[in-house]
Tab-separated table of C-alpha atoms in Angstrom:
chain	number	residue	atom	x	y	z
A	164	MET	CA	0.000	0.000	0.000
A	165	ALA	CA	2.824	2.371	0.902
A	166	PHE	CA	4.524	1.508	-2.397
A	167	ILE	CA	1.364	2.355	-4.376
A	168	THR	CA	1.021	5.704	-2.535
A	169	TYR	CA	4.678	6.479	-3.258
A	170	LEU	CA	4.209	5.586	-6.940
A	171	LEU	CA	1.125	7.806	-7.274
A	172	THR	CA	3.041	10.690	-5.658
A	173	ARG	CA	5.907	10.248	-8.131
A	174	VAL	CA	3.427	10.205	-11.040
A	175	ASP	CA	1.884	13.447	-9.745
A	176	VAL	CA	5.315	15.049	-9.587
A	177	LEU	CA	6.152	13.877	-13.099
A	178	LEU	CA	2.855	15.204	-14.411
A	179	PHE	CA	3.402	18.518	-12.665
A	180	PHE	CA	6.961	18.787	-13.992
A	181	SER	CA	5.827	17.894	-17.529
A	182	ALA	CA	3.094	20.491	-17.349
A	183	PHE	CA	5.606	23.105	-16.124
A	184	VAL	CA	7.986	22.321	-19.008
A	185	ALA	CA	5.132	22.502	-21.496
A	186	ILE	CA	4.011	25.887	-20.133
A	187	PHE	CA	7.592	27.203	-20.248
A	188	ILE	CA	8.045	26.126	-23.903
A	189	TYR	CA	4.635	27.604	-24.703
A	190	TRP	CA	5.691	30.950	-23.228
A	191	PHE	CA	9.238	30.850	-24.634
A	192	ASN	CA	8.007	30.433	-28.205
A	193	GLY	CA	6.144	33.720	-28.055
A	194	SER	CA	2.817	32.642	-26.637
A	195	LYS	CA	1.454	30.314	-29.288
A	196	LYS	CA	-1.964	31.001	-27.852
A	197	SER	CA	-1.941	34.403	-29.574
A	198	THR	CA	0.248	33.805	-32.632
A	199	ALA	CA	-0.627	30.279	-33.738
A	200	LYS	CA	-4.314	31.019	-34.261
A	201	MET	CA	-5.792	32.146	-37.520
A	202	PRO	CA	-7.232	35.676	-37.619
A	203	PRO	CA	-10.639	36.156	-35.960
A	204	GLY	CA	-13.908	36.012	-37.840
A	205	PRO	CA	-17.560	35.122	-37.526
A	206	THR	CA	-18.459	31.678	-36.222
A	207	PRO	CA	-19.116	29.366	-39.185
A	208	LEU	CA	-22.260	27.285	-39.427
A	209	PRO	CA	-22.065	23.563	-40.254
A	210	ILE	CA	-21.574	22.810	-43.962
A	211	ILE	CA	-22.143	26.365	-45.287
A	212	GLY	CA	-19.616	28.130	-43.049
A	213	ASN	CA	-20.137	31.899	-43.263
A	214	LEU	CA	-22.049	31.831	-46.525
A	215	HIS	CA	-25.175	33.159	-44.823
A	216	LEU	CA	-23.371	36.424	-44.057
A	217	MET	CA	-22.529	37.180	-47.692
A	218	ASP	CA	-24.530	39.067	-50.291
A	219	LEU	CA	-23.273	37.092	-53.282
A	220	ASN	CA	-24.373	39.833	-55.663
A	221	LYS	CA	-22.209	42.358	-53.774
A	222	PRO	CA	-19.554	40.329	-51.908
A	223	HIS	CA	-17.176	43.298	-51.621
A	224	GLN	CA	-19.792	45.230	-49.646
A	225	SER	CA	-20.325	42.301	-47.277
A	226	LEU	CA	-16.567	42.093	-46.680
A	227	MET	CA	-16.379	45.838	-46.048
A	228	GLU	CA	-19.069	45.525	-43.365
A	229	MET	CA	-17.285	42.582	-41.719
A	230	SER	CA	-13.982	44.480	-41.654
A	231	LYS	CA	-15.652	47.098	-39.423
A	232	LYS	CA	-16.307	44.381	-36.838
A	233	TYR	CA	-13.303	42.059	-37.218
A	234	GLY	CA	-10.569	44.472	-38.213
A	235	GLU	CA	-7.895	44.596	-40.910
A	236	VAL	CA	-7.301	40.838	-41.031
A	237	PHE	CA	-10.087	38.317	-40.580
A	238	THR	CA	-11.023	34.758	-41.495
A	239	LEU	CA	-14.117	33.515	-43.263
A	240	GLN	CA	-15.159	29.974	-44.057
A	241	PHE	CA	-17.050	28.945	-47.170
A	242	GLY	CA	-17.928	25.268	-46.955
A	243	PRO	CA	-14.690	23.484	-46.053
A	244	LYS	CA	-12.521	26.351	-47.312
A	245	LYS	CA	-10.982	29.047	-45.111
A	246	VAL	CA	-10.262	32.452	-46.652
A	247	VAL	CA	-8.370	35.336	-45.069
A	248	VAL	CA	-9.420	38.881	-45.970
A	249	ILE	CA	-6.957	41.772	-45.663
A	250	ALA	CA	-8.620	45.190	-45.524
A	251	GLY	CA	-7.470	48.808	-45.471
A	252	TYR	CA	-4.622	50.580	-47.235
A	253	LYS	CA	-1.927	49.981	-44.613
A	254	ALA	CA	-2.592	46.256	-44.186
A	255	VAL	CA	-2.968	45.575	-47.931
A	256	LYS	CA	0.219	47.475	-48.740
A	257	GLU	CA	2.095	45.648	-45.987
A	258	ALA	CA	0.948	42.272	-47.314
A	259	LEU	CA	1.477	42.879	-51.035
A	260	VAL	CA	4.555	45.129	-50.950
A	261	THR	CA	6.460	44.762	-47.662
A	262	ARG	CA	5.615	41.052	-47.351
A	263	ALA	CA	5.419	40.355	-51.091
A	264	GLU	CA	7.083	36.932	-50.878
A	265	ASP	CA	4.757	35.792	-48.100
A	266	PHE	CA	1.606	36.649	-50.055
A	267	GLY	CA	2.956	36.290	-53.592
A	268	ASP	CA	1.274	33.123	-54.854
A	269	ARG	CA	-1.941	33.044	-56.837
A	270	ALA	CA	-4.801	31.206	-55.143
A	271	ILE	CA	-6.067	27.987	-56.691
A	272	THR	CA	-9.664	28.817	-57.611
A	273	PRO	CA	-11.712	26.078	-59.326
A	274	ILE	CA	-13.210	28.288	-62.067
A	275	PHE	CA	-9.834	29.782	-62.994
A	276	SER	CA	-8.124	26.393	-62.745
A	277	ILE	CA	-10.400	24.922	-65.402
A	278	THR	CA	-10.264	28.010	-67.642
A	279	SER	CA	-6.460	28.413	-67.534
A	280	ASN	CA	-5.550	24.741	-66.970
A	281	ASP	CA	-2.658	26.090	-64.861
A	282	HIS	CA	-1.011	27.850	-67.802
A	283	GLY	CA	-0.438	31.477	-68.777
A	284	VAL	CA	0.609	34.526	-66.820
A	285	ILE	CA	-2.257	35.427	-64.442
A	286	PHE	CA	-3.212	32.188	-62.671
A	287	THR	CA	0.128	30.365	-62.418
A	288	ASN	CA	2.808	30.156	-59.728
A	289	GLY	CA	6.479	29.358	-59.261
A	290	GLU	CA	9.080	29.400	-62.020
A	291	LEU	CA	6.418	29.024	-64.710
A	292	TRP	CA	4.733	32.243	-63.611
A	293	LYS	CA	8.068	34.083	-63.270
A	294	SER	CA	9.104	33.091	-66.793
A	295	MET	CA	5.760	34.025	-68.345
A	296	ARG	CA	5.497	37.366	-66.518
A	297	ARG	CA	9.113	38.313	-67.289
A	298	PHE	CA	8.610	37.523	-70.977
A	299	THR	CA	5.234	39.322	-71.104
A	300	LEU	CA	6.547	42.529	-69.504
A	301	SER	CA	9.629	42.531	-71.727
A	302	THR	CA	7.559	41.961	-74.878
A	303	LEU	CA	4.976	44.616	-74.005
A	304	ARG	CA	7.812	47.103	-73.509
A	305	ASP	CA	9.344	46.069	-76.840
A	306	PHE	CA	6.035	46.837	-78.522
A	307	GLY	CA	5.908	50.292	-77.044
A	308	MET	CA	4.226	50.063	-73.636
A	309	GLY	CA	4.923	53.456	-72.100
A	310	LYS	CA	6.583	54.718	-75.296
A	311	LYS	CA	5.730	56.932	-78.271
A	312	LEU	CA	5.265	53.919	-80.555
A	313	LEU	CA	2.236	52.704	-78.621
A	314	GLU	CA	0.831	56.219	-78.371
A	315	SER	CA	0.503	56.314	-82.160
A	316	LYS	CA	-1.284	52.916	-82.175
A	317	ILE	CA	-3.833	54.239	-79.677
A	318	GLN	CA	-4.279	57.482	-81.612
A	319	ASP	CA	-4.863	55.439	-84.771
A	320	GLU	CA	-7.737	53.672	-82.998
A	321	ILE	CA	-9.277	56.858	-81.595
A	322	ILE	CA	-10.029	58.094	-85.131
A	323	PRO	CA	-12.348	55.221	-86.228
A	324	PHE	CA	-13.899	55.173	-82.744
A	325	ILE	CA	-14.863	58.845	-83.068
A	326	GLU	CA	-16.213	58.172	-86.565
A	327	LYS	CA	-18.319	55.309	-85.206
A	328	ILE	CA	-19.845	57.553	-82.550
A	329	LYS	CA	-20.491	60.241	-85.161
A	330	SER	CA	-22.501	57.709	-87.166
A	331	PHE	CA	-25.214	57.710	-84.479
A	332	ASN	CA	-25.970	61.366	-85.345
A	333	GLY	CA	-26.604	62.353	-81.743
A	334	LYS	CA	-29.102	59.552	-81.146
A	335	PRO	CA	-28.839	57.232	-78.101
A	336	PHE	CA	-26.361	54.376	-78.365
A	337	ASP	CA	-24.981	51.626	-76.138
A	338	THR	CA	-21.467	52.349	-74.875
A	339	HIS	CA	-20.460	48.685	-75.235
A	340	ILE	CA	-18.900	49.700	-78.569
A	341	THR	CA	-16.069	51.040	-76.381
A	342	ASN	CA	-14.991	47.404	-75.946
A	343	TYR	CA	-14.236	47.146	-79.675
A	344	ALA	CA	-11.998	50.218	-79.725
A	345	ILE	CA	-10.049	49.293	-76.585
A	346	SER	CA	-9.719	45.658	-77.638
A	347	ASN	CA	-8.227	46.691	-80.971
A	348	VAL	CA	-5.227	48.205	-79.163
A	349	ILE	CA	-4.341	44.929	-77.436
A	350	CYS	CA	-5.161	43.057	-80.673
A	351	ALA	CA	-2.580	45.176	-82.505
A	352	ILE	CA	-0.025	44.217	-79.841
A	353	ILE	CA	-0.902	40.500	-79.721
A	354	PHE	CA	-1.843	39.681	-83.307
A	355	GLY	CA	-0.211	42.564	-85.167
A	356	GLU	CA	-3.568	43.679	-86.613
A	357	ARG	CA	-6.873	45.370	-85.726
A	358	PHE	CA	-10.458	44.397	-86.593
A	359	GLU	CA	-13.401	46.299	-88.011
A	360	TYR	CA	-16.128	46.987	-85.450
A	361	ASP	CA	-18.766	45.268	-87.590
A	362	ASP	CA	-16.678	42.111	-88.090
A	363	PRO	CA	-18.989	39.323	-86.761
A	364	THR	CA	-16.026	37.195	-85.602
A	365	PHE	CA	-14.609	40.125	-83.638
A	366	GLN	CA	-18.015	40.944	-82.175
A	367	ASN	CA	-18.421	37.341	-81.030
A	368	LEU	CA	-14.997	37.372	-79.367
A	369	ILE	CA	-15.859	40.523	-77.431
A	370	ARG	CA	-19.223	39.031	-76.458
A	371	MET	CA	-17.542	35.900	-75.043
A	372	ILE	CA	-14.998	37.942	-73.063
A	373	ASP	CA	-17.724	40.230	-71.723
A	374	GLU	CA	-19.988	37.314	-70.819
A	375	ASN	CA	-17.265	35.412	-68.979
A	376	THR	CA	-16.184	38.486	-67.048
A	377	ARG	CA	-19.750	38.773	-65.822
A	378	LEU	CA	-20.360	35.050	-65.211
A	379	VAL	CA	-17.262	34.364	-63.070
A	380	GLY	CA	-18.533	36.925	-60.561
A	381	THR	CA	-22.071	35.544	-60.293
A	382	PRO	CA	-23.392	33.674	-57.229
A	383	LYS	CA	-23.632	30.350	-59.118
A	384	VAL	CA	-19.951	30.405	-60.116
A	385	MET	CA	-18.955	31.463	-56.592
A	386	MET	CA	-20.835	28.407	-55.340
A	387	PHE	CA	-18.857	26.309	-57.819
A	388	ASN	CA	-15.621	27.714	-56.372
A	389	TRP	CA	-16.612	26.932	-52.791
A	390	PHE	CA	-18.550	23.700	-53.357
A	391	PRO	CA	-17.206	22.296	-56.672
A	392	LEU	CA	-19.240	19.079	-56.591
A	393	ILE	CA	-22.518	20.793	-55.704
A	394	GLY	CA	-21.758	23.903	-57.757
A	395	SER	CA	-21.090	21.842	-60.872
A	396	LEU	CA	-24.743	20.756	-60.796
A	397	LEU	CA	-25.749	24.377	-61.413
A	398	GLY	CA	-23.918	24.140	-64.728
A	399	LEU	CA	-22.861	27.756	-65.168
A	400	GLN	CA	-19.184	26.819	-65.364
A	401	LYS	CA	-20.027	24.905	-68.552
A	402	LYS	CA	-21.047	28.138	-70.261
A	403	VAL	CA	-17.811	29.758	-69.083
A	404	MET	CA	-15.843	26.863	-70.571
A	405	GLN	CA	-17.768	27.038	-73.859
A	406	ASN	CA	-16.710	30.666	-74.187
A	407	ILE	CA	-13.110	29.849	-73.257
A	408	GLN	CA	-12.987	27.108	-75.870
A	409	GLY	CA	-14.417	29.486	-78.477
A	410	LEU	CA	-11.733	32.044	-77.661
A	411	GLN	CA	-9.033	29.367	-77.699
A	412	ARG	CA	-10.099	28.157	-81.152
A	413	PHE	CA	-9.710	31.680	-82.497
A	414	ILE	CA	-6.307	32.084	-80.822
A	415	VAL	CA	-5.058	28.725	-82.169
A	416	LYS	CA	-6.143	29.777	-85.658
A	417	CYS	CA	-4.224	33.064	-85.298
A	418	ILE	CA	-1.133	31.240	-84.018
A	419	LYS	CA	-1.175	28.897	-87.029
A	420	LYS	CA	-1.435	31.871	-89.350
A	421	ARG	CA	1.404	33.727	-87.622
A	422	ARG	CA	3.550	30.586	-87.690
A	423	LEU	CA	3.105	30.266	-91.459
A	424	GLU	CA	4.019	33.932	-91.951
A	425	TYR	CA	6.730	33.982	-89.286
A	426	ASN	CA	9.847	35.993	-90.100
A	427	ALA	CA	12.462	36.452	-87.397
A	428	ASN	CA	13.400	39.794	-88.972
A	429	ASP	CA	9.827	41.109	-88.866
A	430	ILE	CA	8.299	40.523	-85.447
A	431	GLY	CA	4.830	42.034	-85.637
A	432	GLY	CA	3.250	41.159	-82.288
A	433	PHE	CA	3.290	39.161	-79.066
A	434	ILE	CA	2.650	35.858	-80.855
A	435	ASP	CA	5.608	36.439	-83.205
A	436	ALA	CA	7.833	37.280	-80.233
A	437	TYR	CA	6.743	34.072	-78.479
A	438	LEU	CA	7.468	31.999	-81.602
A	439	MET	CA	10.952	33.505	-81.674
A	440	LYS	CA	11.395	32.606	-77.997
A	441	GLN	CA	10.306	29.036	-78.740
A	442	GLU	CA	12.913	28.906	-81.487
A	443	GLN	CA	15.601	30.138	-79.083
A	444	GLU	CA	14.559	27.569	-76.453
A	445	SER	CA	14.300	24.640	-78.882
A	446	THR	CA	17.662	23.152	-77.873
A	447	LYS	CA	16.801	23.123	-74.158
A	448	THR	CA	15.594	19.902	-72.572
A	449	GLU	CA	13.139	21.822	-70.389
A	450	THR	CA	11.277	24.997	-71.314
A	451	TYR	CA	8.202	26.842	-70.105
A	452	PHE	CA	7.493	28.188	-73.575
A	453	SER	CA	5.035	25.509	-74.601
A	454	GLU	CA	2.090	25.826	-76.967
A	455	GLU	CA	-0.309	25.644	-74.007
A	456	ASN	CA	1.387	28.588	-72.318
A	457	LEU	CA	1.268	30.573	-75.544
A	458	ILE	CA	-2.489	30.034	-75.918
A	459	SER	CA	-3.199	30.821	-72.251
A	460	SER	CA	-0.925	33.880	-72.177
A	461	VAL	CA	-2.605	35.319	-75.272
A	462	LEU	CA	-6.003	34.622	-73.714
A	463	ASP	CA	-4.927	36.362	-70.486
A	464	LEU	CA	-3.717	39.452	-72.354
A	465	PHE	CA	-6.693	39.538	-74.706
A	466	GLY	CA	-9.245	39.348	-71.878
A	467	ALA	CA	-7.530	41.674	-69.420
A	468	GLY	CA	-6.534	44.150	-72.122
A	469	THR	CA	-10.107	44.378	-73.393
A	470	GLU	CA	-12.397	44.370	-70.387
A	471	THR	CA	-10.927	46.496	-67.615
A	472	THR	CA	-9.949	49.599	-69.595
A	473	SER	CA	-13.150	49.653	-71.655
A	474	THR	CA	-15.208	49.267	-68.450
A	475	THR	CA	-13.394	52.252	-66.934
A	476	ILE	CA	-14.086	54.401	-70.020
A	477	ARG	CA	-17.763	53.413	-69.869
A	478	TRP	CA	-17.869	54.494	-66.219
A	479	GLY	CA	-16.237	57.743	-67.314
A	480	ILE	CA	-18.934	58.517	-69.885
A	481	LEU	CA	-21.675	57.700	-67.356
A	482	LEU	CA	-20.115	59.951	-64.722
A	483	MET	CA	-19.712	62.813	-67.196
A	484	MET	CA	-23.459	62.636	-67.889
A	485	LYS	CA	-24.133	62.541	-64.156
A	486	TYR	CA	-21.846	65.516	-63.491
A	487	PRO	CA	-21.950	67.781	-66.598
A	488	GLU	CA	-20.174	70.564	-64.710
A	489	ILE	CA	-17.125	68.285	-64.360
A	490	GLN	CA	-17.345	67.352	-68.045
A	491	LYS	CA	-17.303	71.039	-68.979
A	492	LYS	CA	-14.243	71.762	-66.812
A	493	VAL	CA	-12.381	68.920	-68.528
A	494	GLN	CA	-13.376	70.273	-71.946
A	495	ASP	CA	-12.292	73.789	-71.001
A	496	GLU	CA	-8.863	72.437	-70.071
A	497	ILE	CA	-8.693	70.480	-73.345
A	498	LYS	CA	-9.425	73.653	-75.353
A	499	ILE	CA	-6.567	75.472	-73.627
A	500	HIS	CA	-3.910	72.817	-74.162
A	501	ILE	CA	-4.849	70.857	-77.302
A	502	LYS	CA	-5.283	72.593	-80.637
A	503	PRO	CA	-8.463	71.907	-82.651
A	504	GLY	CA	-7.977	68.977	-85.010
A	505	GLN	CA	-4.971	67.710	-83.045
A	506	LEU	CA	-5.283	64.424	-81.120
A	507	PRO	CA	-4.208	64.364	-77.467
A	508	THR	CA	-0.743	63.058	-76.629
A	509	VAL	CA	0.673	61.575	-73.453
A	510	GLU	CA	2.767	64.716	-72.978
A	511	ASP	CA	-0.442	66.755	-72.708
A	512	ARG	CA	-1.277	64.992	-69.444
A	513	LYS	CA	1.436	66.951	-67.600
A	514	LYS	CA	-0.267	70.223	-68.574
A	515	MET	CA	-3.790	69.014	-67.738
A	516	PRO	CA	-4.025	68.350	-63.985
A	517	TYR	CA	-7.820	68.549	-63.786
A	518	THR	CA	-8.357	66.016	-66.584
A	519	ASP	CA	-5.748	63.736	-65.004
A	520	ALA	CA	-7.489	64.035	-61.628
A	521	VAL	CA	-10.882	63.204	-63.146
A	522	ILE	CA	-9.504	60.063	-64.828
A	523	HIS	CA	-7.897	58.928	-61.575
A	524	GLU	CA	-11.116	59.564	-59.689
A	525	ILE	CA	-13.104	57.570	-62.267
A	526	GLN	CA	-10.782	54.631	-61.585
A	527	ARG	CA	-10.999	55.017	-57.822
A	528	PHE	CA	-14.752	55.531	-57.684
A	529	SER	CA	-15.653	52.770	-60.176
A	530	ASN	CA	-13.574	50.231	-58.217
A	531	ILE	CA	-13.830	47.766	-61.089
A	532	VAL	CA	-11.917	44.829	-59.531
A	533	PRO	CA	-13.261	45.100	-55.963
A	534	LEU	CA	-11.963	41.805	-54.557
A	535	ASN	CA	-8.644	41.921	-56.421
A	536	VAL	CA	-7.558	38.568	-57.880
A	537	SER	CA	-7.030	36.230	-54.926
A	538	HIS	CA	-3.527	35.536	-53.636
A	539	SER	CA	-2.344	32.677	-51.435
A	540	THR	CA	0.425	31.964	-48.945
A	541	PRO	CA	3.314	29.799	-50.243
A	542	THR	CA	4.284	28.920	-46.642
A	543	ASP	CA	2.865	29.376	-43.155
A	544	VAL	CA	2.813	33.148	-42.608
A	545	TYR	CA	2.725	35.094	-39.334
A	546	PHE	CA	0.907	38.377	-39.921
A	547	HIS	CA	-0.474	40.883	-37.397
A	548	GLY	CA	-0.047	38.356	-34.597
A	549	TYR	CA	-1.835	35.495	-36.369
A	550	CYS	CA	-0.713	32.403	-38.240
A	551	ILE	CA	-2.046	31.989	-41.777
A	552	PRO	CA	-1.388	28.409	-42.937
A	553	LYS	CA	0.339	27.559	-46.205
A	554	GLY	CA	-2.012	27.559	-49.208
A	555	THR	CA	-4.672	29.785	-47.624
A	556	GLU	CA	-6.593	31.938	-50.099
A	557	ILE	CA	-6.009	35.637	-49.445
A	558	ILE	CA	-8.376	38.403	-50.563
A	559	PRO	CA	-6.504	41.758	-50.522
A	560	LEU	CA	-9.715	43.778	-50.621
A	561	LEU	CA	-9.123	46.606	-53.112
A	562	THR	CA	-12.475	48.196	-52.236
A	563	SER	CA	-11.213	48.773	-48.707
A	564	VAL	CA	-8.197	50.660	-50.089
A	565	LEU	CA	-9.957	52.761	-52.724
A	566	TYR	CA	-12.676	53.617	-50.196
A	567	ASP	CA	-10.491	53.828	-47.078
A	568	LYS	CA	-11.862	56.639	-44.887
A	569	THR	CA	-8.398	57.306	-43.472
A	570	GLN	CA	-7.039	57.980	-46.971
A	571	TRP	CA	-9.846	59.791	-48.828
A	572	LYS	CA	-11.839	62.836	-47.694
A	573	THR	CA	-15.112	61.706	-49.277
A	574	PRO	CA	-14.579	58.068	-50.279
A	575	TYR	CA	-18.165	57.377	-51.355
A	576	ASP	CA	-18.513	60.521	-53.478
A	577	PHE	CA	-17.161	61.125	-56.976
A	578	ASN	CA	-14.684	63.875	-56.158
A	579	PRO	CA	-11.747	64.778	-58.480
A	580	ASN	CA	-10.374	66.989	-55.680
A	581	HIS	CA	-8.993	63.796	-54.139
A	582	PHE	CA	-6.154	64.231	-56.662
A	583	LEU	CA	-5.736	68.020	-56.597
A	584	ASP	CA	-3.990	70.293	-54.116
A	585	ASP	CA	-5.226	73.740	-53.055
A	586	ASN	CA	-3.540	75.276	-56.103
A	587	GLY	CA	-5.207	72.904	-58.558
A	588	LYS	CA	-2.065	70.892	-59.205
A	589	PHE	CA	-2.285	67.119	-59.600
A	590	VAL	CA	-1.139	65.122	-56.560
A	591	LYS	CA	-0.338	61.426	-56.468
A	592	HIS	CA	-2.000	59.311	-53.820
A	593	ASP	CA	-0.355	56.223	-52.287
A	594	ALA	CA	-3.735	54.565	-51.722
A	595	PHE	CA	-4.569	54.759	-55.431
A	596	ILE	CA	-3.963	51.132	-56.412
A	597	PRO	CA	-6.684	50.082	-58.908
A	598	PHE	CA	-4.087	47.897	-60.650
A	599	SER	CA	-3.118	46.293	-57.325
A	600	VAL	CA	0.508	46.494	-56.126
A	601	GLY	CA	3.518	44.267	-55.599
A	602	ARG	CA	4.592	41.197	-57.534
A	603	ARG	CA	1.125	40.503	-58.911
A	604	ALA	CA	0.256	44.037	-60.000
A	605	CYS	CA	-1.318	44.283	-63.452
A	606	ALA	CA	1.342	43.703	-66.127
A	607	GLY	CA	-0.434	46.088	-68.491
A	608	GLU	CA	-0.692	49.006	-66.070
A	609	SER	CA	1.375	51.404	-68.222
A	610	LEU	CA	-0.653	50.504	-71.312
A	611	ALA	CA	-3.956	51.024	-69.479
A	612	LYS	CA	-2.906	54.432	-68.113
A	613	MET	CA	-1.939	55.594	-71.592
A	614	GLU	CA	-5.192	54.309	-73.106
A	615	LEU	CA	-7.347	55.916	-70.424
A	616	PHE	CA	-5.856	59.366	-70.900
A	617	LEU	CA	-5.795	59.318	-74.704
A	618	PHE	CA	-9.247	57.788	-75.202
A	619	PHE	CA	-11.026	59.780	-72.480
A	620	THR	CA	-9.465	63.079	-73.524
A	621	GLY	CA	-10.014	62.335	-77.212
A	622	LEU	CA	-13.692	61.554	-76.622
A	623	LEU	CA	-14.362	64.699	-74.585
A	624	GLN	CA	-12.461	66.779	-77.124
A	625	ALA	CA	-14.784	65.538	-79.870
A	626	PHE	CA	-18.083	65.120	-78.019
A	627	THR	CA	-20.252	66.272	-75.151
A	628	PHE	CA	-22.067	63.299	-73.647
A	629	HIS	CA	-25.600	63.922	-72.433
A	630	LEU	CA	-28.671	62.061	-71.317
A	631	PRO	CA	-31.078	60.442	-73.778
A	632	PRO	CA	-34.492	62.116	-74.086
A	633	GLY	CA	-36.747	61.410	-71.112
A	634	VAL	CA	-33.870	60.458	-68.773
A	635	SER	CA	-32.915	62.701	-65.846
A	636	ARG	CA	-29.661	62.839	-63.889
A	637	GLU	CA	-31.518	61.351	-60.933
A	638	ASP	CA	-32.479	58.382	-63.117
A	639	LEU	CA	-28.832	57.476	-63.771
A	640	ASN	CA	-27.882	54.358	-61.865
A	641	LEU	CA	-24.376	54.392	-60.409
A	642	LYS	CA	-24.787	50.934	-58.896
A	643	PRO	CA	-22.679	48.381	-60.768
A	644	ALA	CA	-23.952	45.260	-62.458
A	645	VAL	CA	-23.093	41.852	-60.950
A	646	GLY	CA	-19.791	40.440	-62.187
A	647	PHE	CA	-16.135	39.773	-61.406
A	648	VAL	CA	-15.435	43.217	-62.872
A	649	LEU	CA	-17.852	45.914	-61.706
A	650	ALA	CA	-19.270	47.279	-64.950
A	651	PRO	CA	-21.918	49.996	-65.061
A	652	THR	CA	-25.516	48.875	-65.217
A	653	PRO	CA	-26.332	48.963	-68.976
A	654	TYR	CA	-27.159	52.496	-70.137
A	655	LYS	CA	-27.326	54.591	-73.298
A	656	THR	CA	-25.797	57.964	-74.029
A	657	CYS	CA	-26.090	60.681	-76.653
A	658	ALA	CA	-22.969	62.336	-78.067
A	659	LYS	CA	-23.141	65.907	-79.365
A	660	LEU	CA	-20.279	66.822	-81.681
A	661	ASN	CA	-18.212	69.723	-80.332
A	662	TYR	CA	-17.167	71.040	-83.755
């Protein structure tokens, strides 16, 4: 009996000592209780997680509301999947710029996995992504991105675009024709040629790009991303894939044509440059410059180079109708600095601070890619006192930056003064990141900035946009349509020729 009592006492001592050691290690490692947990968030329900808290037609607004309660970094659960949202200018900049390596991967999202098949430049990771992005940036620069050469290509497209608008003779028209003009710029870079606006093949391509951009942001496709097996029963991803396959068939046809006409001494576009790269890499046992990557990279450039800039211009026209006094101030500045009959140039932007401020404010206010394109963590990441496990999807919420109350005086109002000082001079703003920032920032940012200034200024030089008969300013709807990119709700405009 004494032996048993002694043994139990020794066991108690051992347990106490073990517990003490465990507590010491726990404390020594920086209090795992606070740093090893994922960021806070609402309690998930069984099966659906936090789905009941989301307005799937306006997910960015739901996330903005949650950030008020849970802070700059919070966790949500959709089905079995955990997602971390980063909100506010300071936190997003820290993640994407200061901690670029920690948040530098692209998230694996079911809809984008099946559309890209893990090829191309937007939805890939690792050495493949680095090679494709490096080549894409280099090639875009070779074809004039940020240079005078590209300026002339854009100016060449402004002329037929103005003529097309003239053909409506002041009657109401749908601004979707903007997509044709903007797309022709990226087409000239990719394929070495432009298309006529009434070309049925070209119109079908633009329709498929526009439709997919809308569909991938709809509730049914979001359900497919979070619950692939259940979401696949809804079938919307099949329509997305039909459009992708249609676009791919066109691209393959163009590649075959360019290959037949290929001349190393006459590189006319991105496809030609890629074919040259394939030729240079032909002796290597391993290369990333495969046919699949060519098709996907062209598709990435074609889609991104068409949709986002044209959507911004369409927001610009809508906002000029809504605020005619702002439109007039832009036109007054144009008259001072650009001679009649002369197209705007990039150099003019330096002399036109008000116009520049209006364009920037259109981008900020329209907030066309509200959720950003999701990132992920390549390793376990400690951020703001929390542990975010490897492979976690990260949403760097661009809405929370472009509408950050600590950065903008009137974030929910259209206000060009956000980019003007007291003397009317243009001022840059660190929280202006519509193209995102860091390693995954938009590769075509310089091209888009050039297009926005030249097209917007060229349009307001030629036309005054006003409301169709029977429509009042109060009737104009500034709420965006549902989609991955926030496009304006469909509207019509009338264009009065200024000369």
